[in-house]
XYZ file of C-alpha atoms in Angstrom:
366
model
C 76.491 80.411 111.287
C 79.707 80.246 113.314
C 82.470 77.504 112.358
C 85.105 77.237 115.742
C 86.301 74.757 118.142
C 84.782 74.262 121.104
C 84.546 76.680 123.806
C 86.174 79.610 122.144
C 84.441 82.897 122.456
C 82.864 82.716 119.431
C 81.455 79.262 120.100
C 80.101 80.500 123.667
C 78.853 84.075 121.687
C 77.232 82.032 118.558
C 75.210 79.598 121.053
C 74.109 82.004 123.699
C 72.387 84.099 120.390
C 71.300 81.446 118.721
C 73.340 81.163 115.615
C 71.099 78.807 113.013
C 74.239 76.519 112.680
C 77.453 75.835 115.013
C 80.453 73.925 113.543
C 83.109 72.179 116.054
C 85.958 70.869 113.999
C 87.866 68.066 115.341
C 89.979 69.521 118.108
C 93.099 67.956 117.390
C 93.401 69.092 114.148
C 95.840 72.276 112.998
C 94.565 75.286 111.396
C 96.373 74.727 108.435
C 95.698 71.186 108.236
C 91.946 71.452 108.314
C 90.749 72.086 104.758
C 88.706 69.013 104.799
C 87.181 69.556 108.218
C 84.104 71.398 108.777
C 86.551 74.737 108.353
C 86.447 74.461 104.573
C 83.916 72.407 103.812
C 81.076 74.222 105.211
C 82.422 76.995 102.938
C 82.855 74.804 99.796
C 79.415 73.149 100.397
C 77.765 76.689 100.970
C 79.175 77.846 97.176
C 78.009 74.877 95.961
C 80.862 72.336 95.493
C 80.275 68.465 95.615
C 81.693 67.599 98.757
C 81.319 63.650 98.873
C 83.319 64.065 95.205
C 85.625 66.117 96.623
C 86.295 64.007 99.512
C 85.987 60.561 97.850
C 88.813 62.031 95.799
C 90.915 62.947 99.312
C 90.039 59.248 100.188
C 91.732 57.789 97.453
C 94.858 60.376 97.683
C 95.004 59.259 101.856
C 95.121 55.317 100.651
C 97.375 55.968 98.314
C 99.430 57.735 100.936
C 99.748 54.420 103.112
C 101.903 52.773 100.618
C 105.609 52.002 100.923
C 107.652 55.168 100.439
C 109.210 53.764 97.166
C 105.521 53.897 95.662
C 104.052 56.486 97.599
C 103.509 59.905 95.923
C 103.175 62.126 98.548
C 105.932 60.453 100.194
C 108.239 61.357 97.433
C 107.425 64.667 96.602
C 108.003 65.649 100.690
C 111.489 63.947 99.928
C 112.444 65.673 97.015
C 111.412 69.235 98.031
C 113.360 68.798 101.724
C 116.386 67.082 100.303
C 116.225 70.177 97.956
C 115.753 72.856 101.077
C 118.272 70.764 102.592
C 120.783 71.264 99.552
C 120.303 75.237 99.491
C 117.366 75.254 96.997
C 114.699 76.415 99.892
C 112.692 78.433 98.167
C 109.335 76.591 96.713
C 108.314 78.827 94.149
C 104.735 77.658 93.204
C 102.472 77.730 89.952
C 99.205 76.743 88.578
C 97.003 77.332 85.410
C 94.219 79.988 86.094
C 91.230 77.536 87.289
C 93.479 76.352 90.164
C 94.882 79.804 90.578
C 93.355 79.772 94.595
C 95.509 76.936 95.594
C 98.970 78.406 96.287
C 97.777 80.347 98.669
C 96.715 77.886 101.193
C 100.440 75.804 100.175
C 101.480 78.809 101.040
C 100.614 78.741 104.577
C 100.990 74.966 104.825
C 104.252 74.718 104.173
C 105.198 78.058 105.553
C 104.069 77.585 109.021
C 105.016 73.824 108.900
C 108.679 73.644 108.075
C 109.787 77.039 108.929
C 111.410 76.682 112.495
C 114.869 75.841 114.052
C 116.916 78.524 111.926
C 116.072 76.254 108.945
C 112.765 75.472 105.845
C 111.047 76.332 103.281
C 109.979 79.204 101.990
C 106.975 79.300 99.718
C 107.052 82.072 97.076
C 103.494 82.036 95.845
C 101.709 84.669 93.152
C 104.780 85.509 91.825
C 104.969 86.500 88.208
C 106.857 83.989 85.933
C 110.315 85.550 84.656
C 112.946 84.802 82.466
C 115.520 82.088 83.553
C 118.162 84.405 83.934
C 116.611 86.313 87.083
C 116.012 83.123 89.144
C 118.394 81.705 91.757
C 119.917 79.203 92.129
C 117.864 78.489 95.598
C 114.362 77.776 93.422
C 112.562 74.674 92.786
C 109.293 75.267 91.410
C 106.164 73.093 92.025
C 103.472 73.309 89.269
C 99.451 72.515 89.198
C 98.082 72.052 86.177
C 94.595 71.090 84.507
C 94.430 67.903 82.484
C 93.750 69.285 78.722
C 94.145 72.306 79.561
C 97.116 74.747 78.674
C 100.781 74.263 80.394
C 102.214 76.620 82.758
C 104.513 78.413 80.476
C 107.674 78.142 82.902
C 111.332 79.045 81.025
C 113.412 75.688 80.499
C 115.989 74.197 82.432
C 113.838 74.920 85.669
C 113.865 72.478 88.542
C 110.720 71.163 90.200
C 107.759 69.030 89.444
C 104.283 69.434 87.610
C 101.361 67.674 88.843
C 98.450 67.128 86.690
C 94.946 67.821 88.664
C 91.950 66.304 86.177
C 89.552 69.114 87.689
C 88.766 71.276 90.584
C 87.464 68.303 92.544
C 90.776 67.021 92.222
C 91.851 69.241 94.790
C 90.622 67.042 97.556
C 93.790 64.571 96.981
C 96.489 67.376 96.577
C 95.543 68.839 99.450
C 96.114 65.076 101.477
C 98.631 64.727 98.853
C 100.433 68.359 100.231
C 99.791 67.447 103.994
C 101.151 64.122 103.459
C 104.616 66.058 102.025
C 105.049 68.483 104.330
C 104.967 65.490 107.300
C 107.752 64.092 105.242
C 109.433 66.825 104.170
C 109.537 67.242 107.921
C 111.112 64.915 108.423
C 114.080 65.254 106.208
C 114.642 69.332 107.719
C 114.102 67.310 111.555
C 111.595 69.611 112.299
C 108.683 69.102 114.024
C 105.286 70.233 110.929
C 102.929 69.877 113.434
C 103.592 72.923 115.943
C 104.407 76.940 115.708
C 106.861 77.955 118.275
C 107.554 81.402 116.874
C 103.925 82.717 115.966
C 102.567 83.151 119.345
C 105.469 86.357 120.109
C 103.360 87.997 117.311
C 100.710 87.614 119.164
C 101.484 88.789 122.758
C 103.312 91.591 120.892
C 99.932 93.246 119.425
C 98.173 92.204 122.525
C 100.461 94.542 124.101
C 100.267 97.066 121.848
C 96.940 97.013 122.041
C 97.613 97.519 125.862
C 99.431 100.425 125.365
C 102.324 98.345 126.769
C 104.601 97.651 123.656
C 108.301 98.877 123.604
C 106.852 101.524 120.412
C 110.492 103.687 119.915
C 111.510 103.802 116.881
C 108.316 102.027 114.926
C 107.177 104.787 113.278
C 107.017 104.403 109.822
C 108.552 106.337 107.309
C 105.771 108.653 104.817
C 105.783 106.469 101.044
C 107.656 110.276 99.849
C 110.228 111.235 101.648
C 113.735 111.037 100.854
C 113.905 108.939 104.078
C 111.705 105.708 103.164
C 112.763 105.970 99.491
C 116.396 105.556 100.601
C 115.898 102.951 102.881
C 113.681 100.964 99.842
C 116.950 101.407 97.722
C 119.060 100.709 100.308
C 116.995 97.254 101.512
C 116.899 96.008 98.132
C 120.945 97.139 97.319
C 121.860 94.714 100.136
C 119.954 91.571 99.212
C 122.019 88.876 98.477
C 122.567 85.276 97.516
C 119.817 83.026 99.743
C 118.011 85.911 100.782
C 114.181 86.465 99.978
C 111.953 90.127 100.254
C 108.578 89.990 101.980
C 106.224 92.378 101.337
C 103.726 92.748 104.198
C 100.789 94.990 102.989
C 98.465 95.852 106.309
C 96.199 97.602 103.428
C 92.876 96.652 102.023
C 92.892 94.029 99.261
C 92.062 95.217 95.759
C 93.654 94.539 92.550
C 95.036 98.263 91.803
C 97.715 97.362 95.469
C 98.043 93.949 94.060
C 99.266 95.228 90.282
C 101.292 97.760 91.568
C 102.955 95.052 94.314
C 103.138 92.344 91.129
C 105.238 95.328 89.182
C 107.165 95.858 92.276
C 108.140 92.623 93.040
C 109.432 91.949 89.417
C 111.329 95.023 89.627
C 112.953 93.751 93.331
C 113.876 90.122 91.473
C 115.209 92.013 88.339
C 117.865 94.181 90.438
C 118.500 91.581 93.065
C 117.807 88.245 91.985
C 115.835 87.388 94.910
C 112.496 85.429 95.742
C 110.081 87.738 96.619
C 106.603 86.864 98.605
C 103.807 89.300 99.250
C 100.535 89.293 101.745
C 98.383 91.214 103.390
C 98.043 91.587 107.102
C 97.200 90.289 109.648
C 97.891 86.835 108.287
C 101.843 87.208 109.202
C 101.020 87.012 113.061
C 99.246 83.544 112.840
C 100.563 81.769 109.453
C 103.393 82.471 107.254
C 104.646 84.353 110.339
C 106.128 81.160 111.173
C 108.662 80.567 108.321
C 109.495 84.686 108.628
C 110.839 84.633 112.049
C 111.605 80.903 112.738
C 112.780 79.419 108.951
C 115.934 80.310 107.043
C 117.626 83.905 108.183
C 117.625 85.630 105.333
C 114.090 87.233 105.091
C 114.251 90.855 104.923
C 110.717 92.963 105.215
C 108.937 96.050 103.924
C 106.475 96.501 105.961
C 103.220 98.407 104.270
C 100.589 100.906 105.888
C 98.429 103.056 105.540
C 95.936 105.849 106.626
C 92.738 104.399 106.558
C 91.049 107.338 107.457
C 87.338 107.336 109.216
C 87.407 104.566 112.125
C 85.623 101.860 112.088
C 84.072 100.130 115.406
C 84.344 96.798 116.292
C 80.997 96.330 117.944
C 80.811 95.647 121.247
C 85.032 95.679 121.535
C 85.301 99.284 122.284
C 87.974 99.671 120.056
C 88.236 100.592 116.270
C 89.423 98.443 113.046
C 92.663 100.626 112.510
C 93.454 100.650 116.243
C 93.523 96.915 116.121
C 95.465 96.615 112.521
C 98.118 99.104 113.727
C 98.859 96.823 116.724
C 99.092 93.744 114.896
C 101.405 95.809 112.877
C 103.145 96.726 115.265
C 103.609 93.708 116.923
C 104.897 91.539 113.817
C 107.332 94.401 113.191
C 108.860 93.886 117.100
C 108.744 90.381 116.764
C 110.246 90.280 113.326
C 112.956 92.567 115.160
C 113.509 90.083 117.840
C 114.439 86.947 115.508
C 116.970 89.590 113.906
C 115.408 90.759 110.942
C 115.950 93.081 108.699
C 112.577 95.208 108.338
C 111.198 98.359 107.077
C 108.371 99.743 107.484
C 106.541 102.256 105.257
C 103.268 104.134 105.151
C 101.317 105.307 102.163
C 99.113 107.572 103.992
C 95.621 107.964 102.557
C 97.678 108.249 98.630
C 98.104 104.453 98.294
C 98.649 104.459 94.490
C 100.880 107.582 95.219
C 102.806 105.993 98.073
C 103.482 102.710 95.652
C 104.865 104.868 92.845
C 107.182 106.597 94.903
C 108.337 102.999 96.335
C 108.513 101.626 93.031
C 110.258 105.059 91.852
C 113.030 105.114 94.361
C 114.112 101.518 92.382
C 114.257 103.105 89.058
């Protein structure tokens, strides 16, 4: 089963071998705009969810979203959360109860990739730990998801934002219109444009290139997890964040919840010394999503850029090429195009001691 648009390779490769099921989308409909195209709901009806529910539920969010602004409540939650980027507070910092917990994920990229251009957005801090009020700046607003019934999200008082209440998981179908519908409007009030990505495509060419054997590679290298060398520059990155300023973590590592602990207890560590937002993901997703708020948005992202060794190679059939070839150029390639918009980035390996190379990061901020 192949879900694409039409005429990509994939498309061409999943007719000409006779997939049991091809799935064009509507073509003129974004990436991260296309939850409730055949892009998630395939999925969603393949694990069993009740689609027409889920979309008669979007349908009601989408007429709701046709009132007059003064009435409308997607309208007014884009306005709030842009008149707050617009006022300094440009970092969304989002929360839900644990049956929801999937949701900030794909916020994450919407809003990231939609109102991060032109020097100026939002940044979306997503999976962040909740902390006491006392470490958060004074550039939050938080944006909360909770369950009818269910218990609150246990944020400290005195925070700004808004909680929506989401009756169950089929409920999701109207916050996701209910989201899209914001970030047009919030849009709006930055006078950017939601609906394009000027700054992902340098990504792109960039691990094309490296690929290639073509990239402009001096100086990438990354620093060993150990040395005196990468644990300076961690203390050094984090000594110099300041006011407005946010820390992404960019893990190109495989996913597993003994990285993602270890990041969550490094992260809390970065806001308790600094003050600062951070955000964390893995790689490759910065080349084609949140990519777009990291070298377009605000100018205050600073990176740490994760690796590792991944040891035996794995082929990509019929590319002639391996897996950590092709991670190591899109590494590569967000790291020179991060350096291009100005960044501030550094970039670490763990070798093949990932716990290791995390303690000694999270050491050389003790």
């Amino acid at each position: 089963m192949a879900i694409t648009d039409r005429g990509t390779p994939l498309d061409r490769l999943a007719r000409e071998r006779r997939f049991r099921a091809v799935f064009n989308p509507p073509a003129d409909v974004g990436g991260r705009f296309s939850a409730l195209s055949a892009f998630g709901l395939v999925p969603a009806a393949l694990i069993g969810v009740d689609v027409p529910s889920l979309l008669e539920r979007a349908r009601e969010a989408a007429d709701r979203g046709r009132l007059a602004p003064a009435e409308n409540p997607a309208v007014g939650l884009g306005l709030a959360i842009g008149a707050a980027a617009a006022a300094g507070m440009d970092k969304l910092t989002l929360h839900t109860t644990d049956d929801l917990a999937a949701f900030p994920a794909w916020m994450e990229q919407l809003v990231a990739e939609s109102l991060g251009k032109n020097g100026v957005g939002i940044v979306p801090v997503a999976g962040e730990a909740i902390l006491p009020a006392g470490l958060y700046g004074s550039d939050r607003v938080f944006l909360v998801w909770e369950s009818t019934g269910g218990p609150p999200v246990g944020l400290p008082g005195g925070m700004r934002g808004a909680r929506i209440e989401v009756e169950d998981r089929l409920g999701l179908g109207a916050e996701i219109i209910r989201a899209e519908l914001a970030v047009a409007a919030a849009g709006e009030v930055l006078g950017v444009n939601p609906f394009d990505q000027p700054d992902v495509e340098e990504a792109k060419r960039l691990a094309a290139a490296a690929m290639a054997c073509q990239a402009a590679t001096a100086g990438t290298d990354p620093a060993p997890a150990q040395s005196a060398g990468a644990m300076a520059g961690v203390r050094r990155m984090v000594g110099e964040l300041g006011p407005g300023d946010y820390l992404g973590i960019h893990a190109y590592l495989p996913p597993g919840p003994e990285i993602e602990e270890a990041i969550g207890r490094l992260r809390r560590r970065i806001t308790e010394m600094s003050g600062v937002a951070t955000t964390f993901g893995y790689g490759p997703r910065f080349l084609h999503s949140t990519g777009q708020v990291h070298k377009g948005g605000p100018p205050g992202g600073v990176f740490l850029q994760l690796l590792d060794d991944p040891g035996q190679e794995v082929t990509v059939p019929e590319a002639g090429f391996g897996f950590s070839r092709l991670i190591a150029a899109q590494a590569e390639g967000d790291y020179l195009a991060l350096r291009g918009a100005g960044r501030r980035v550094l970039r670490v390996t763990l070798g093949s001691d990932r716990p290791g190379g995390l303690q000694a990061i999270a050491a050389s901020l003790t």
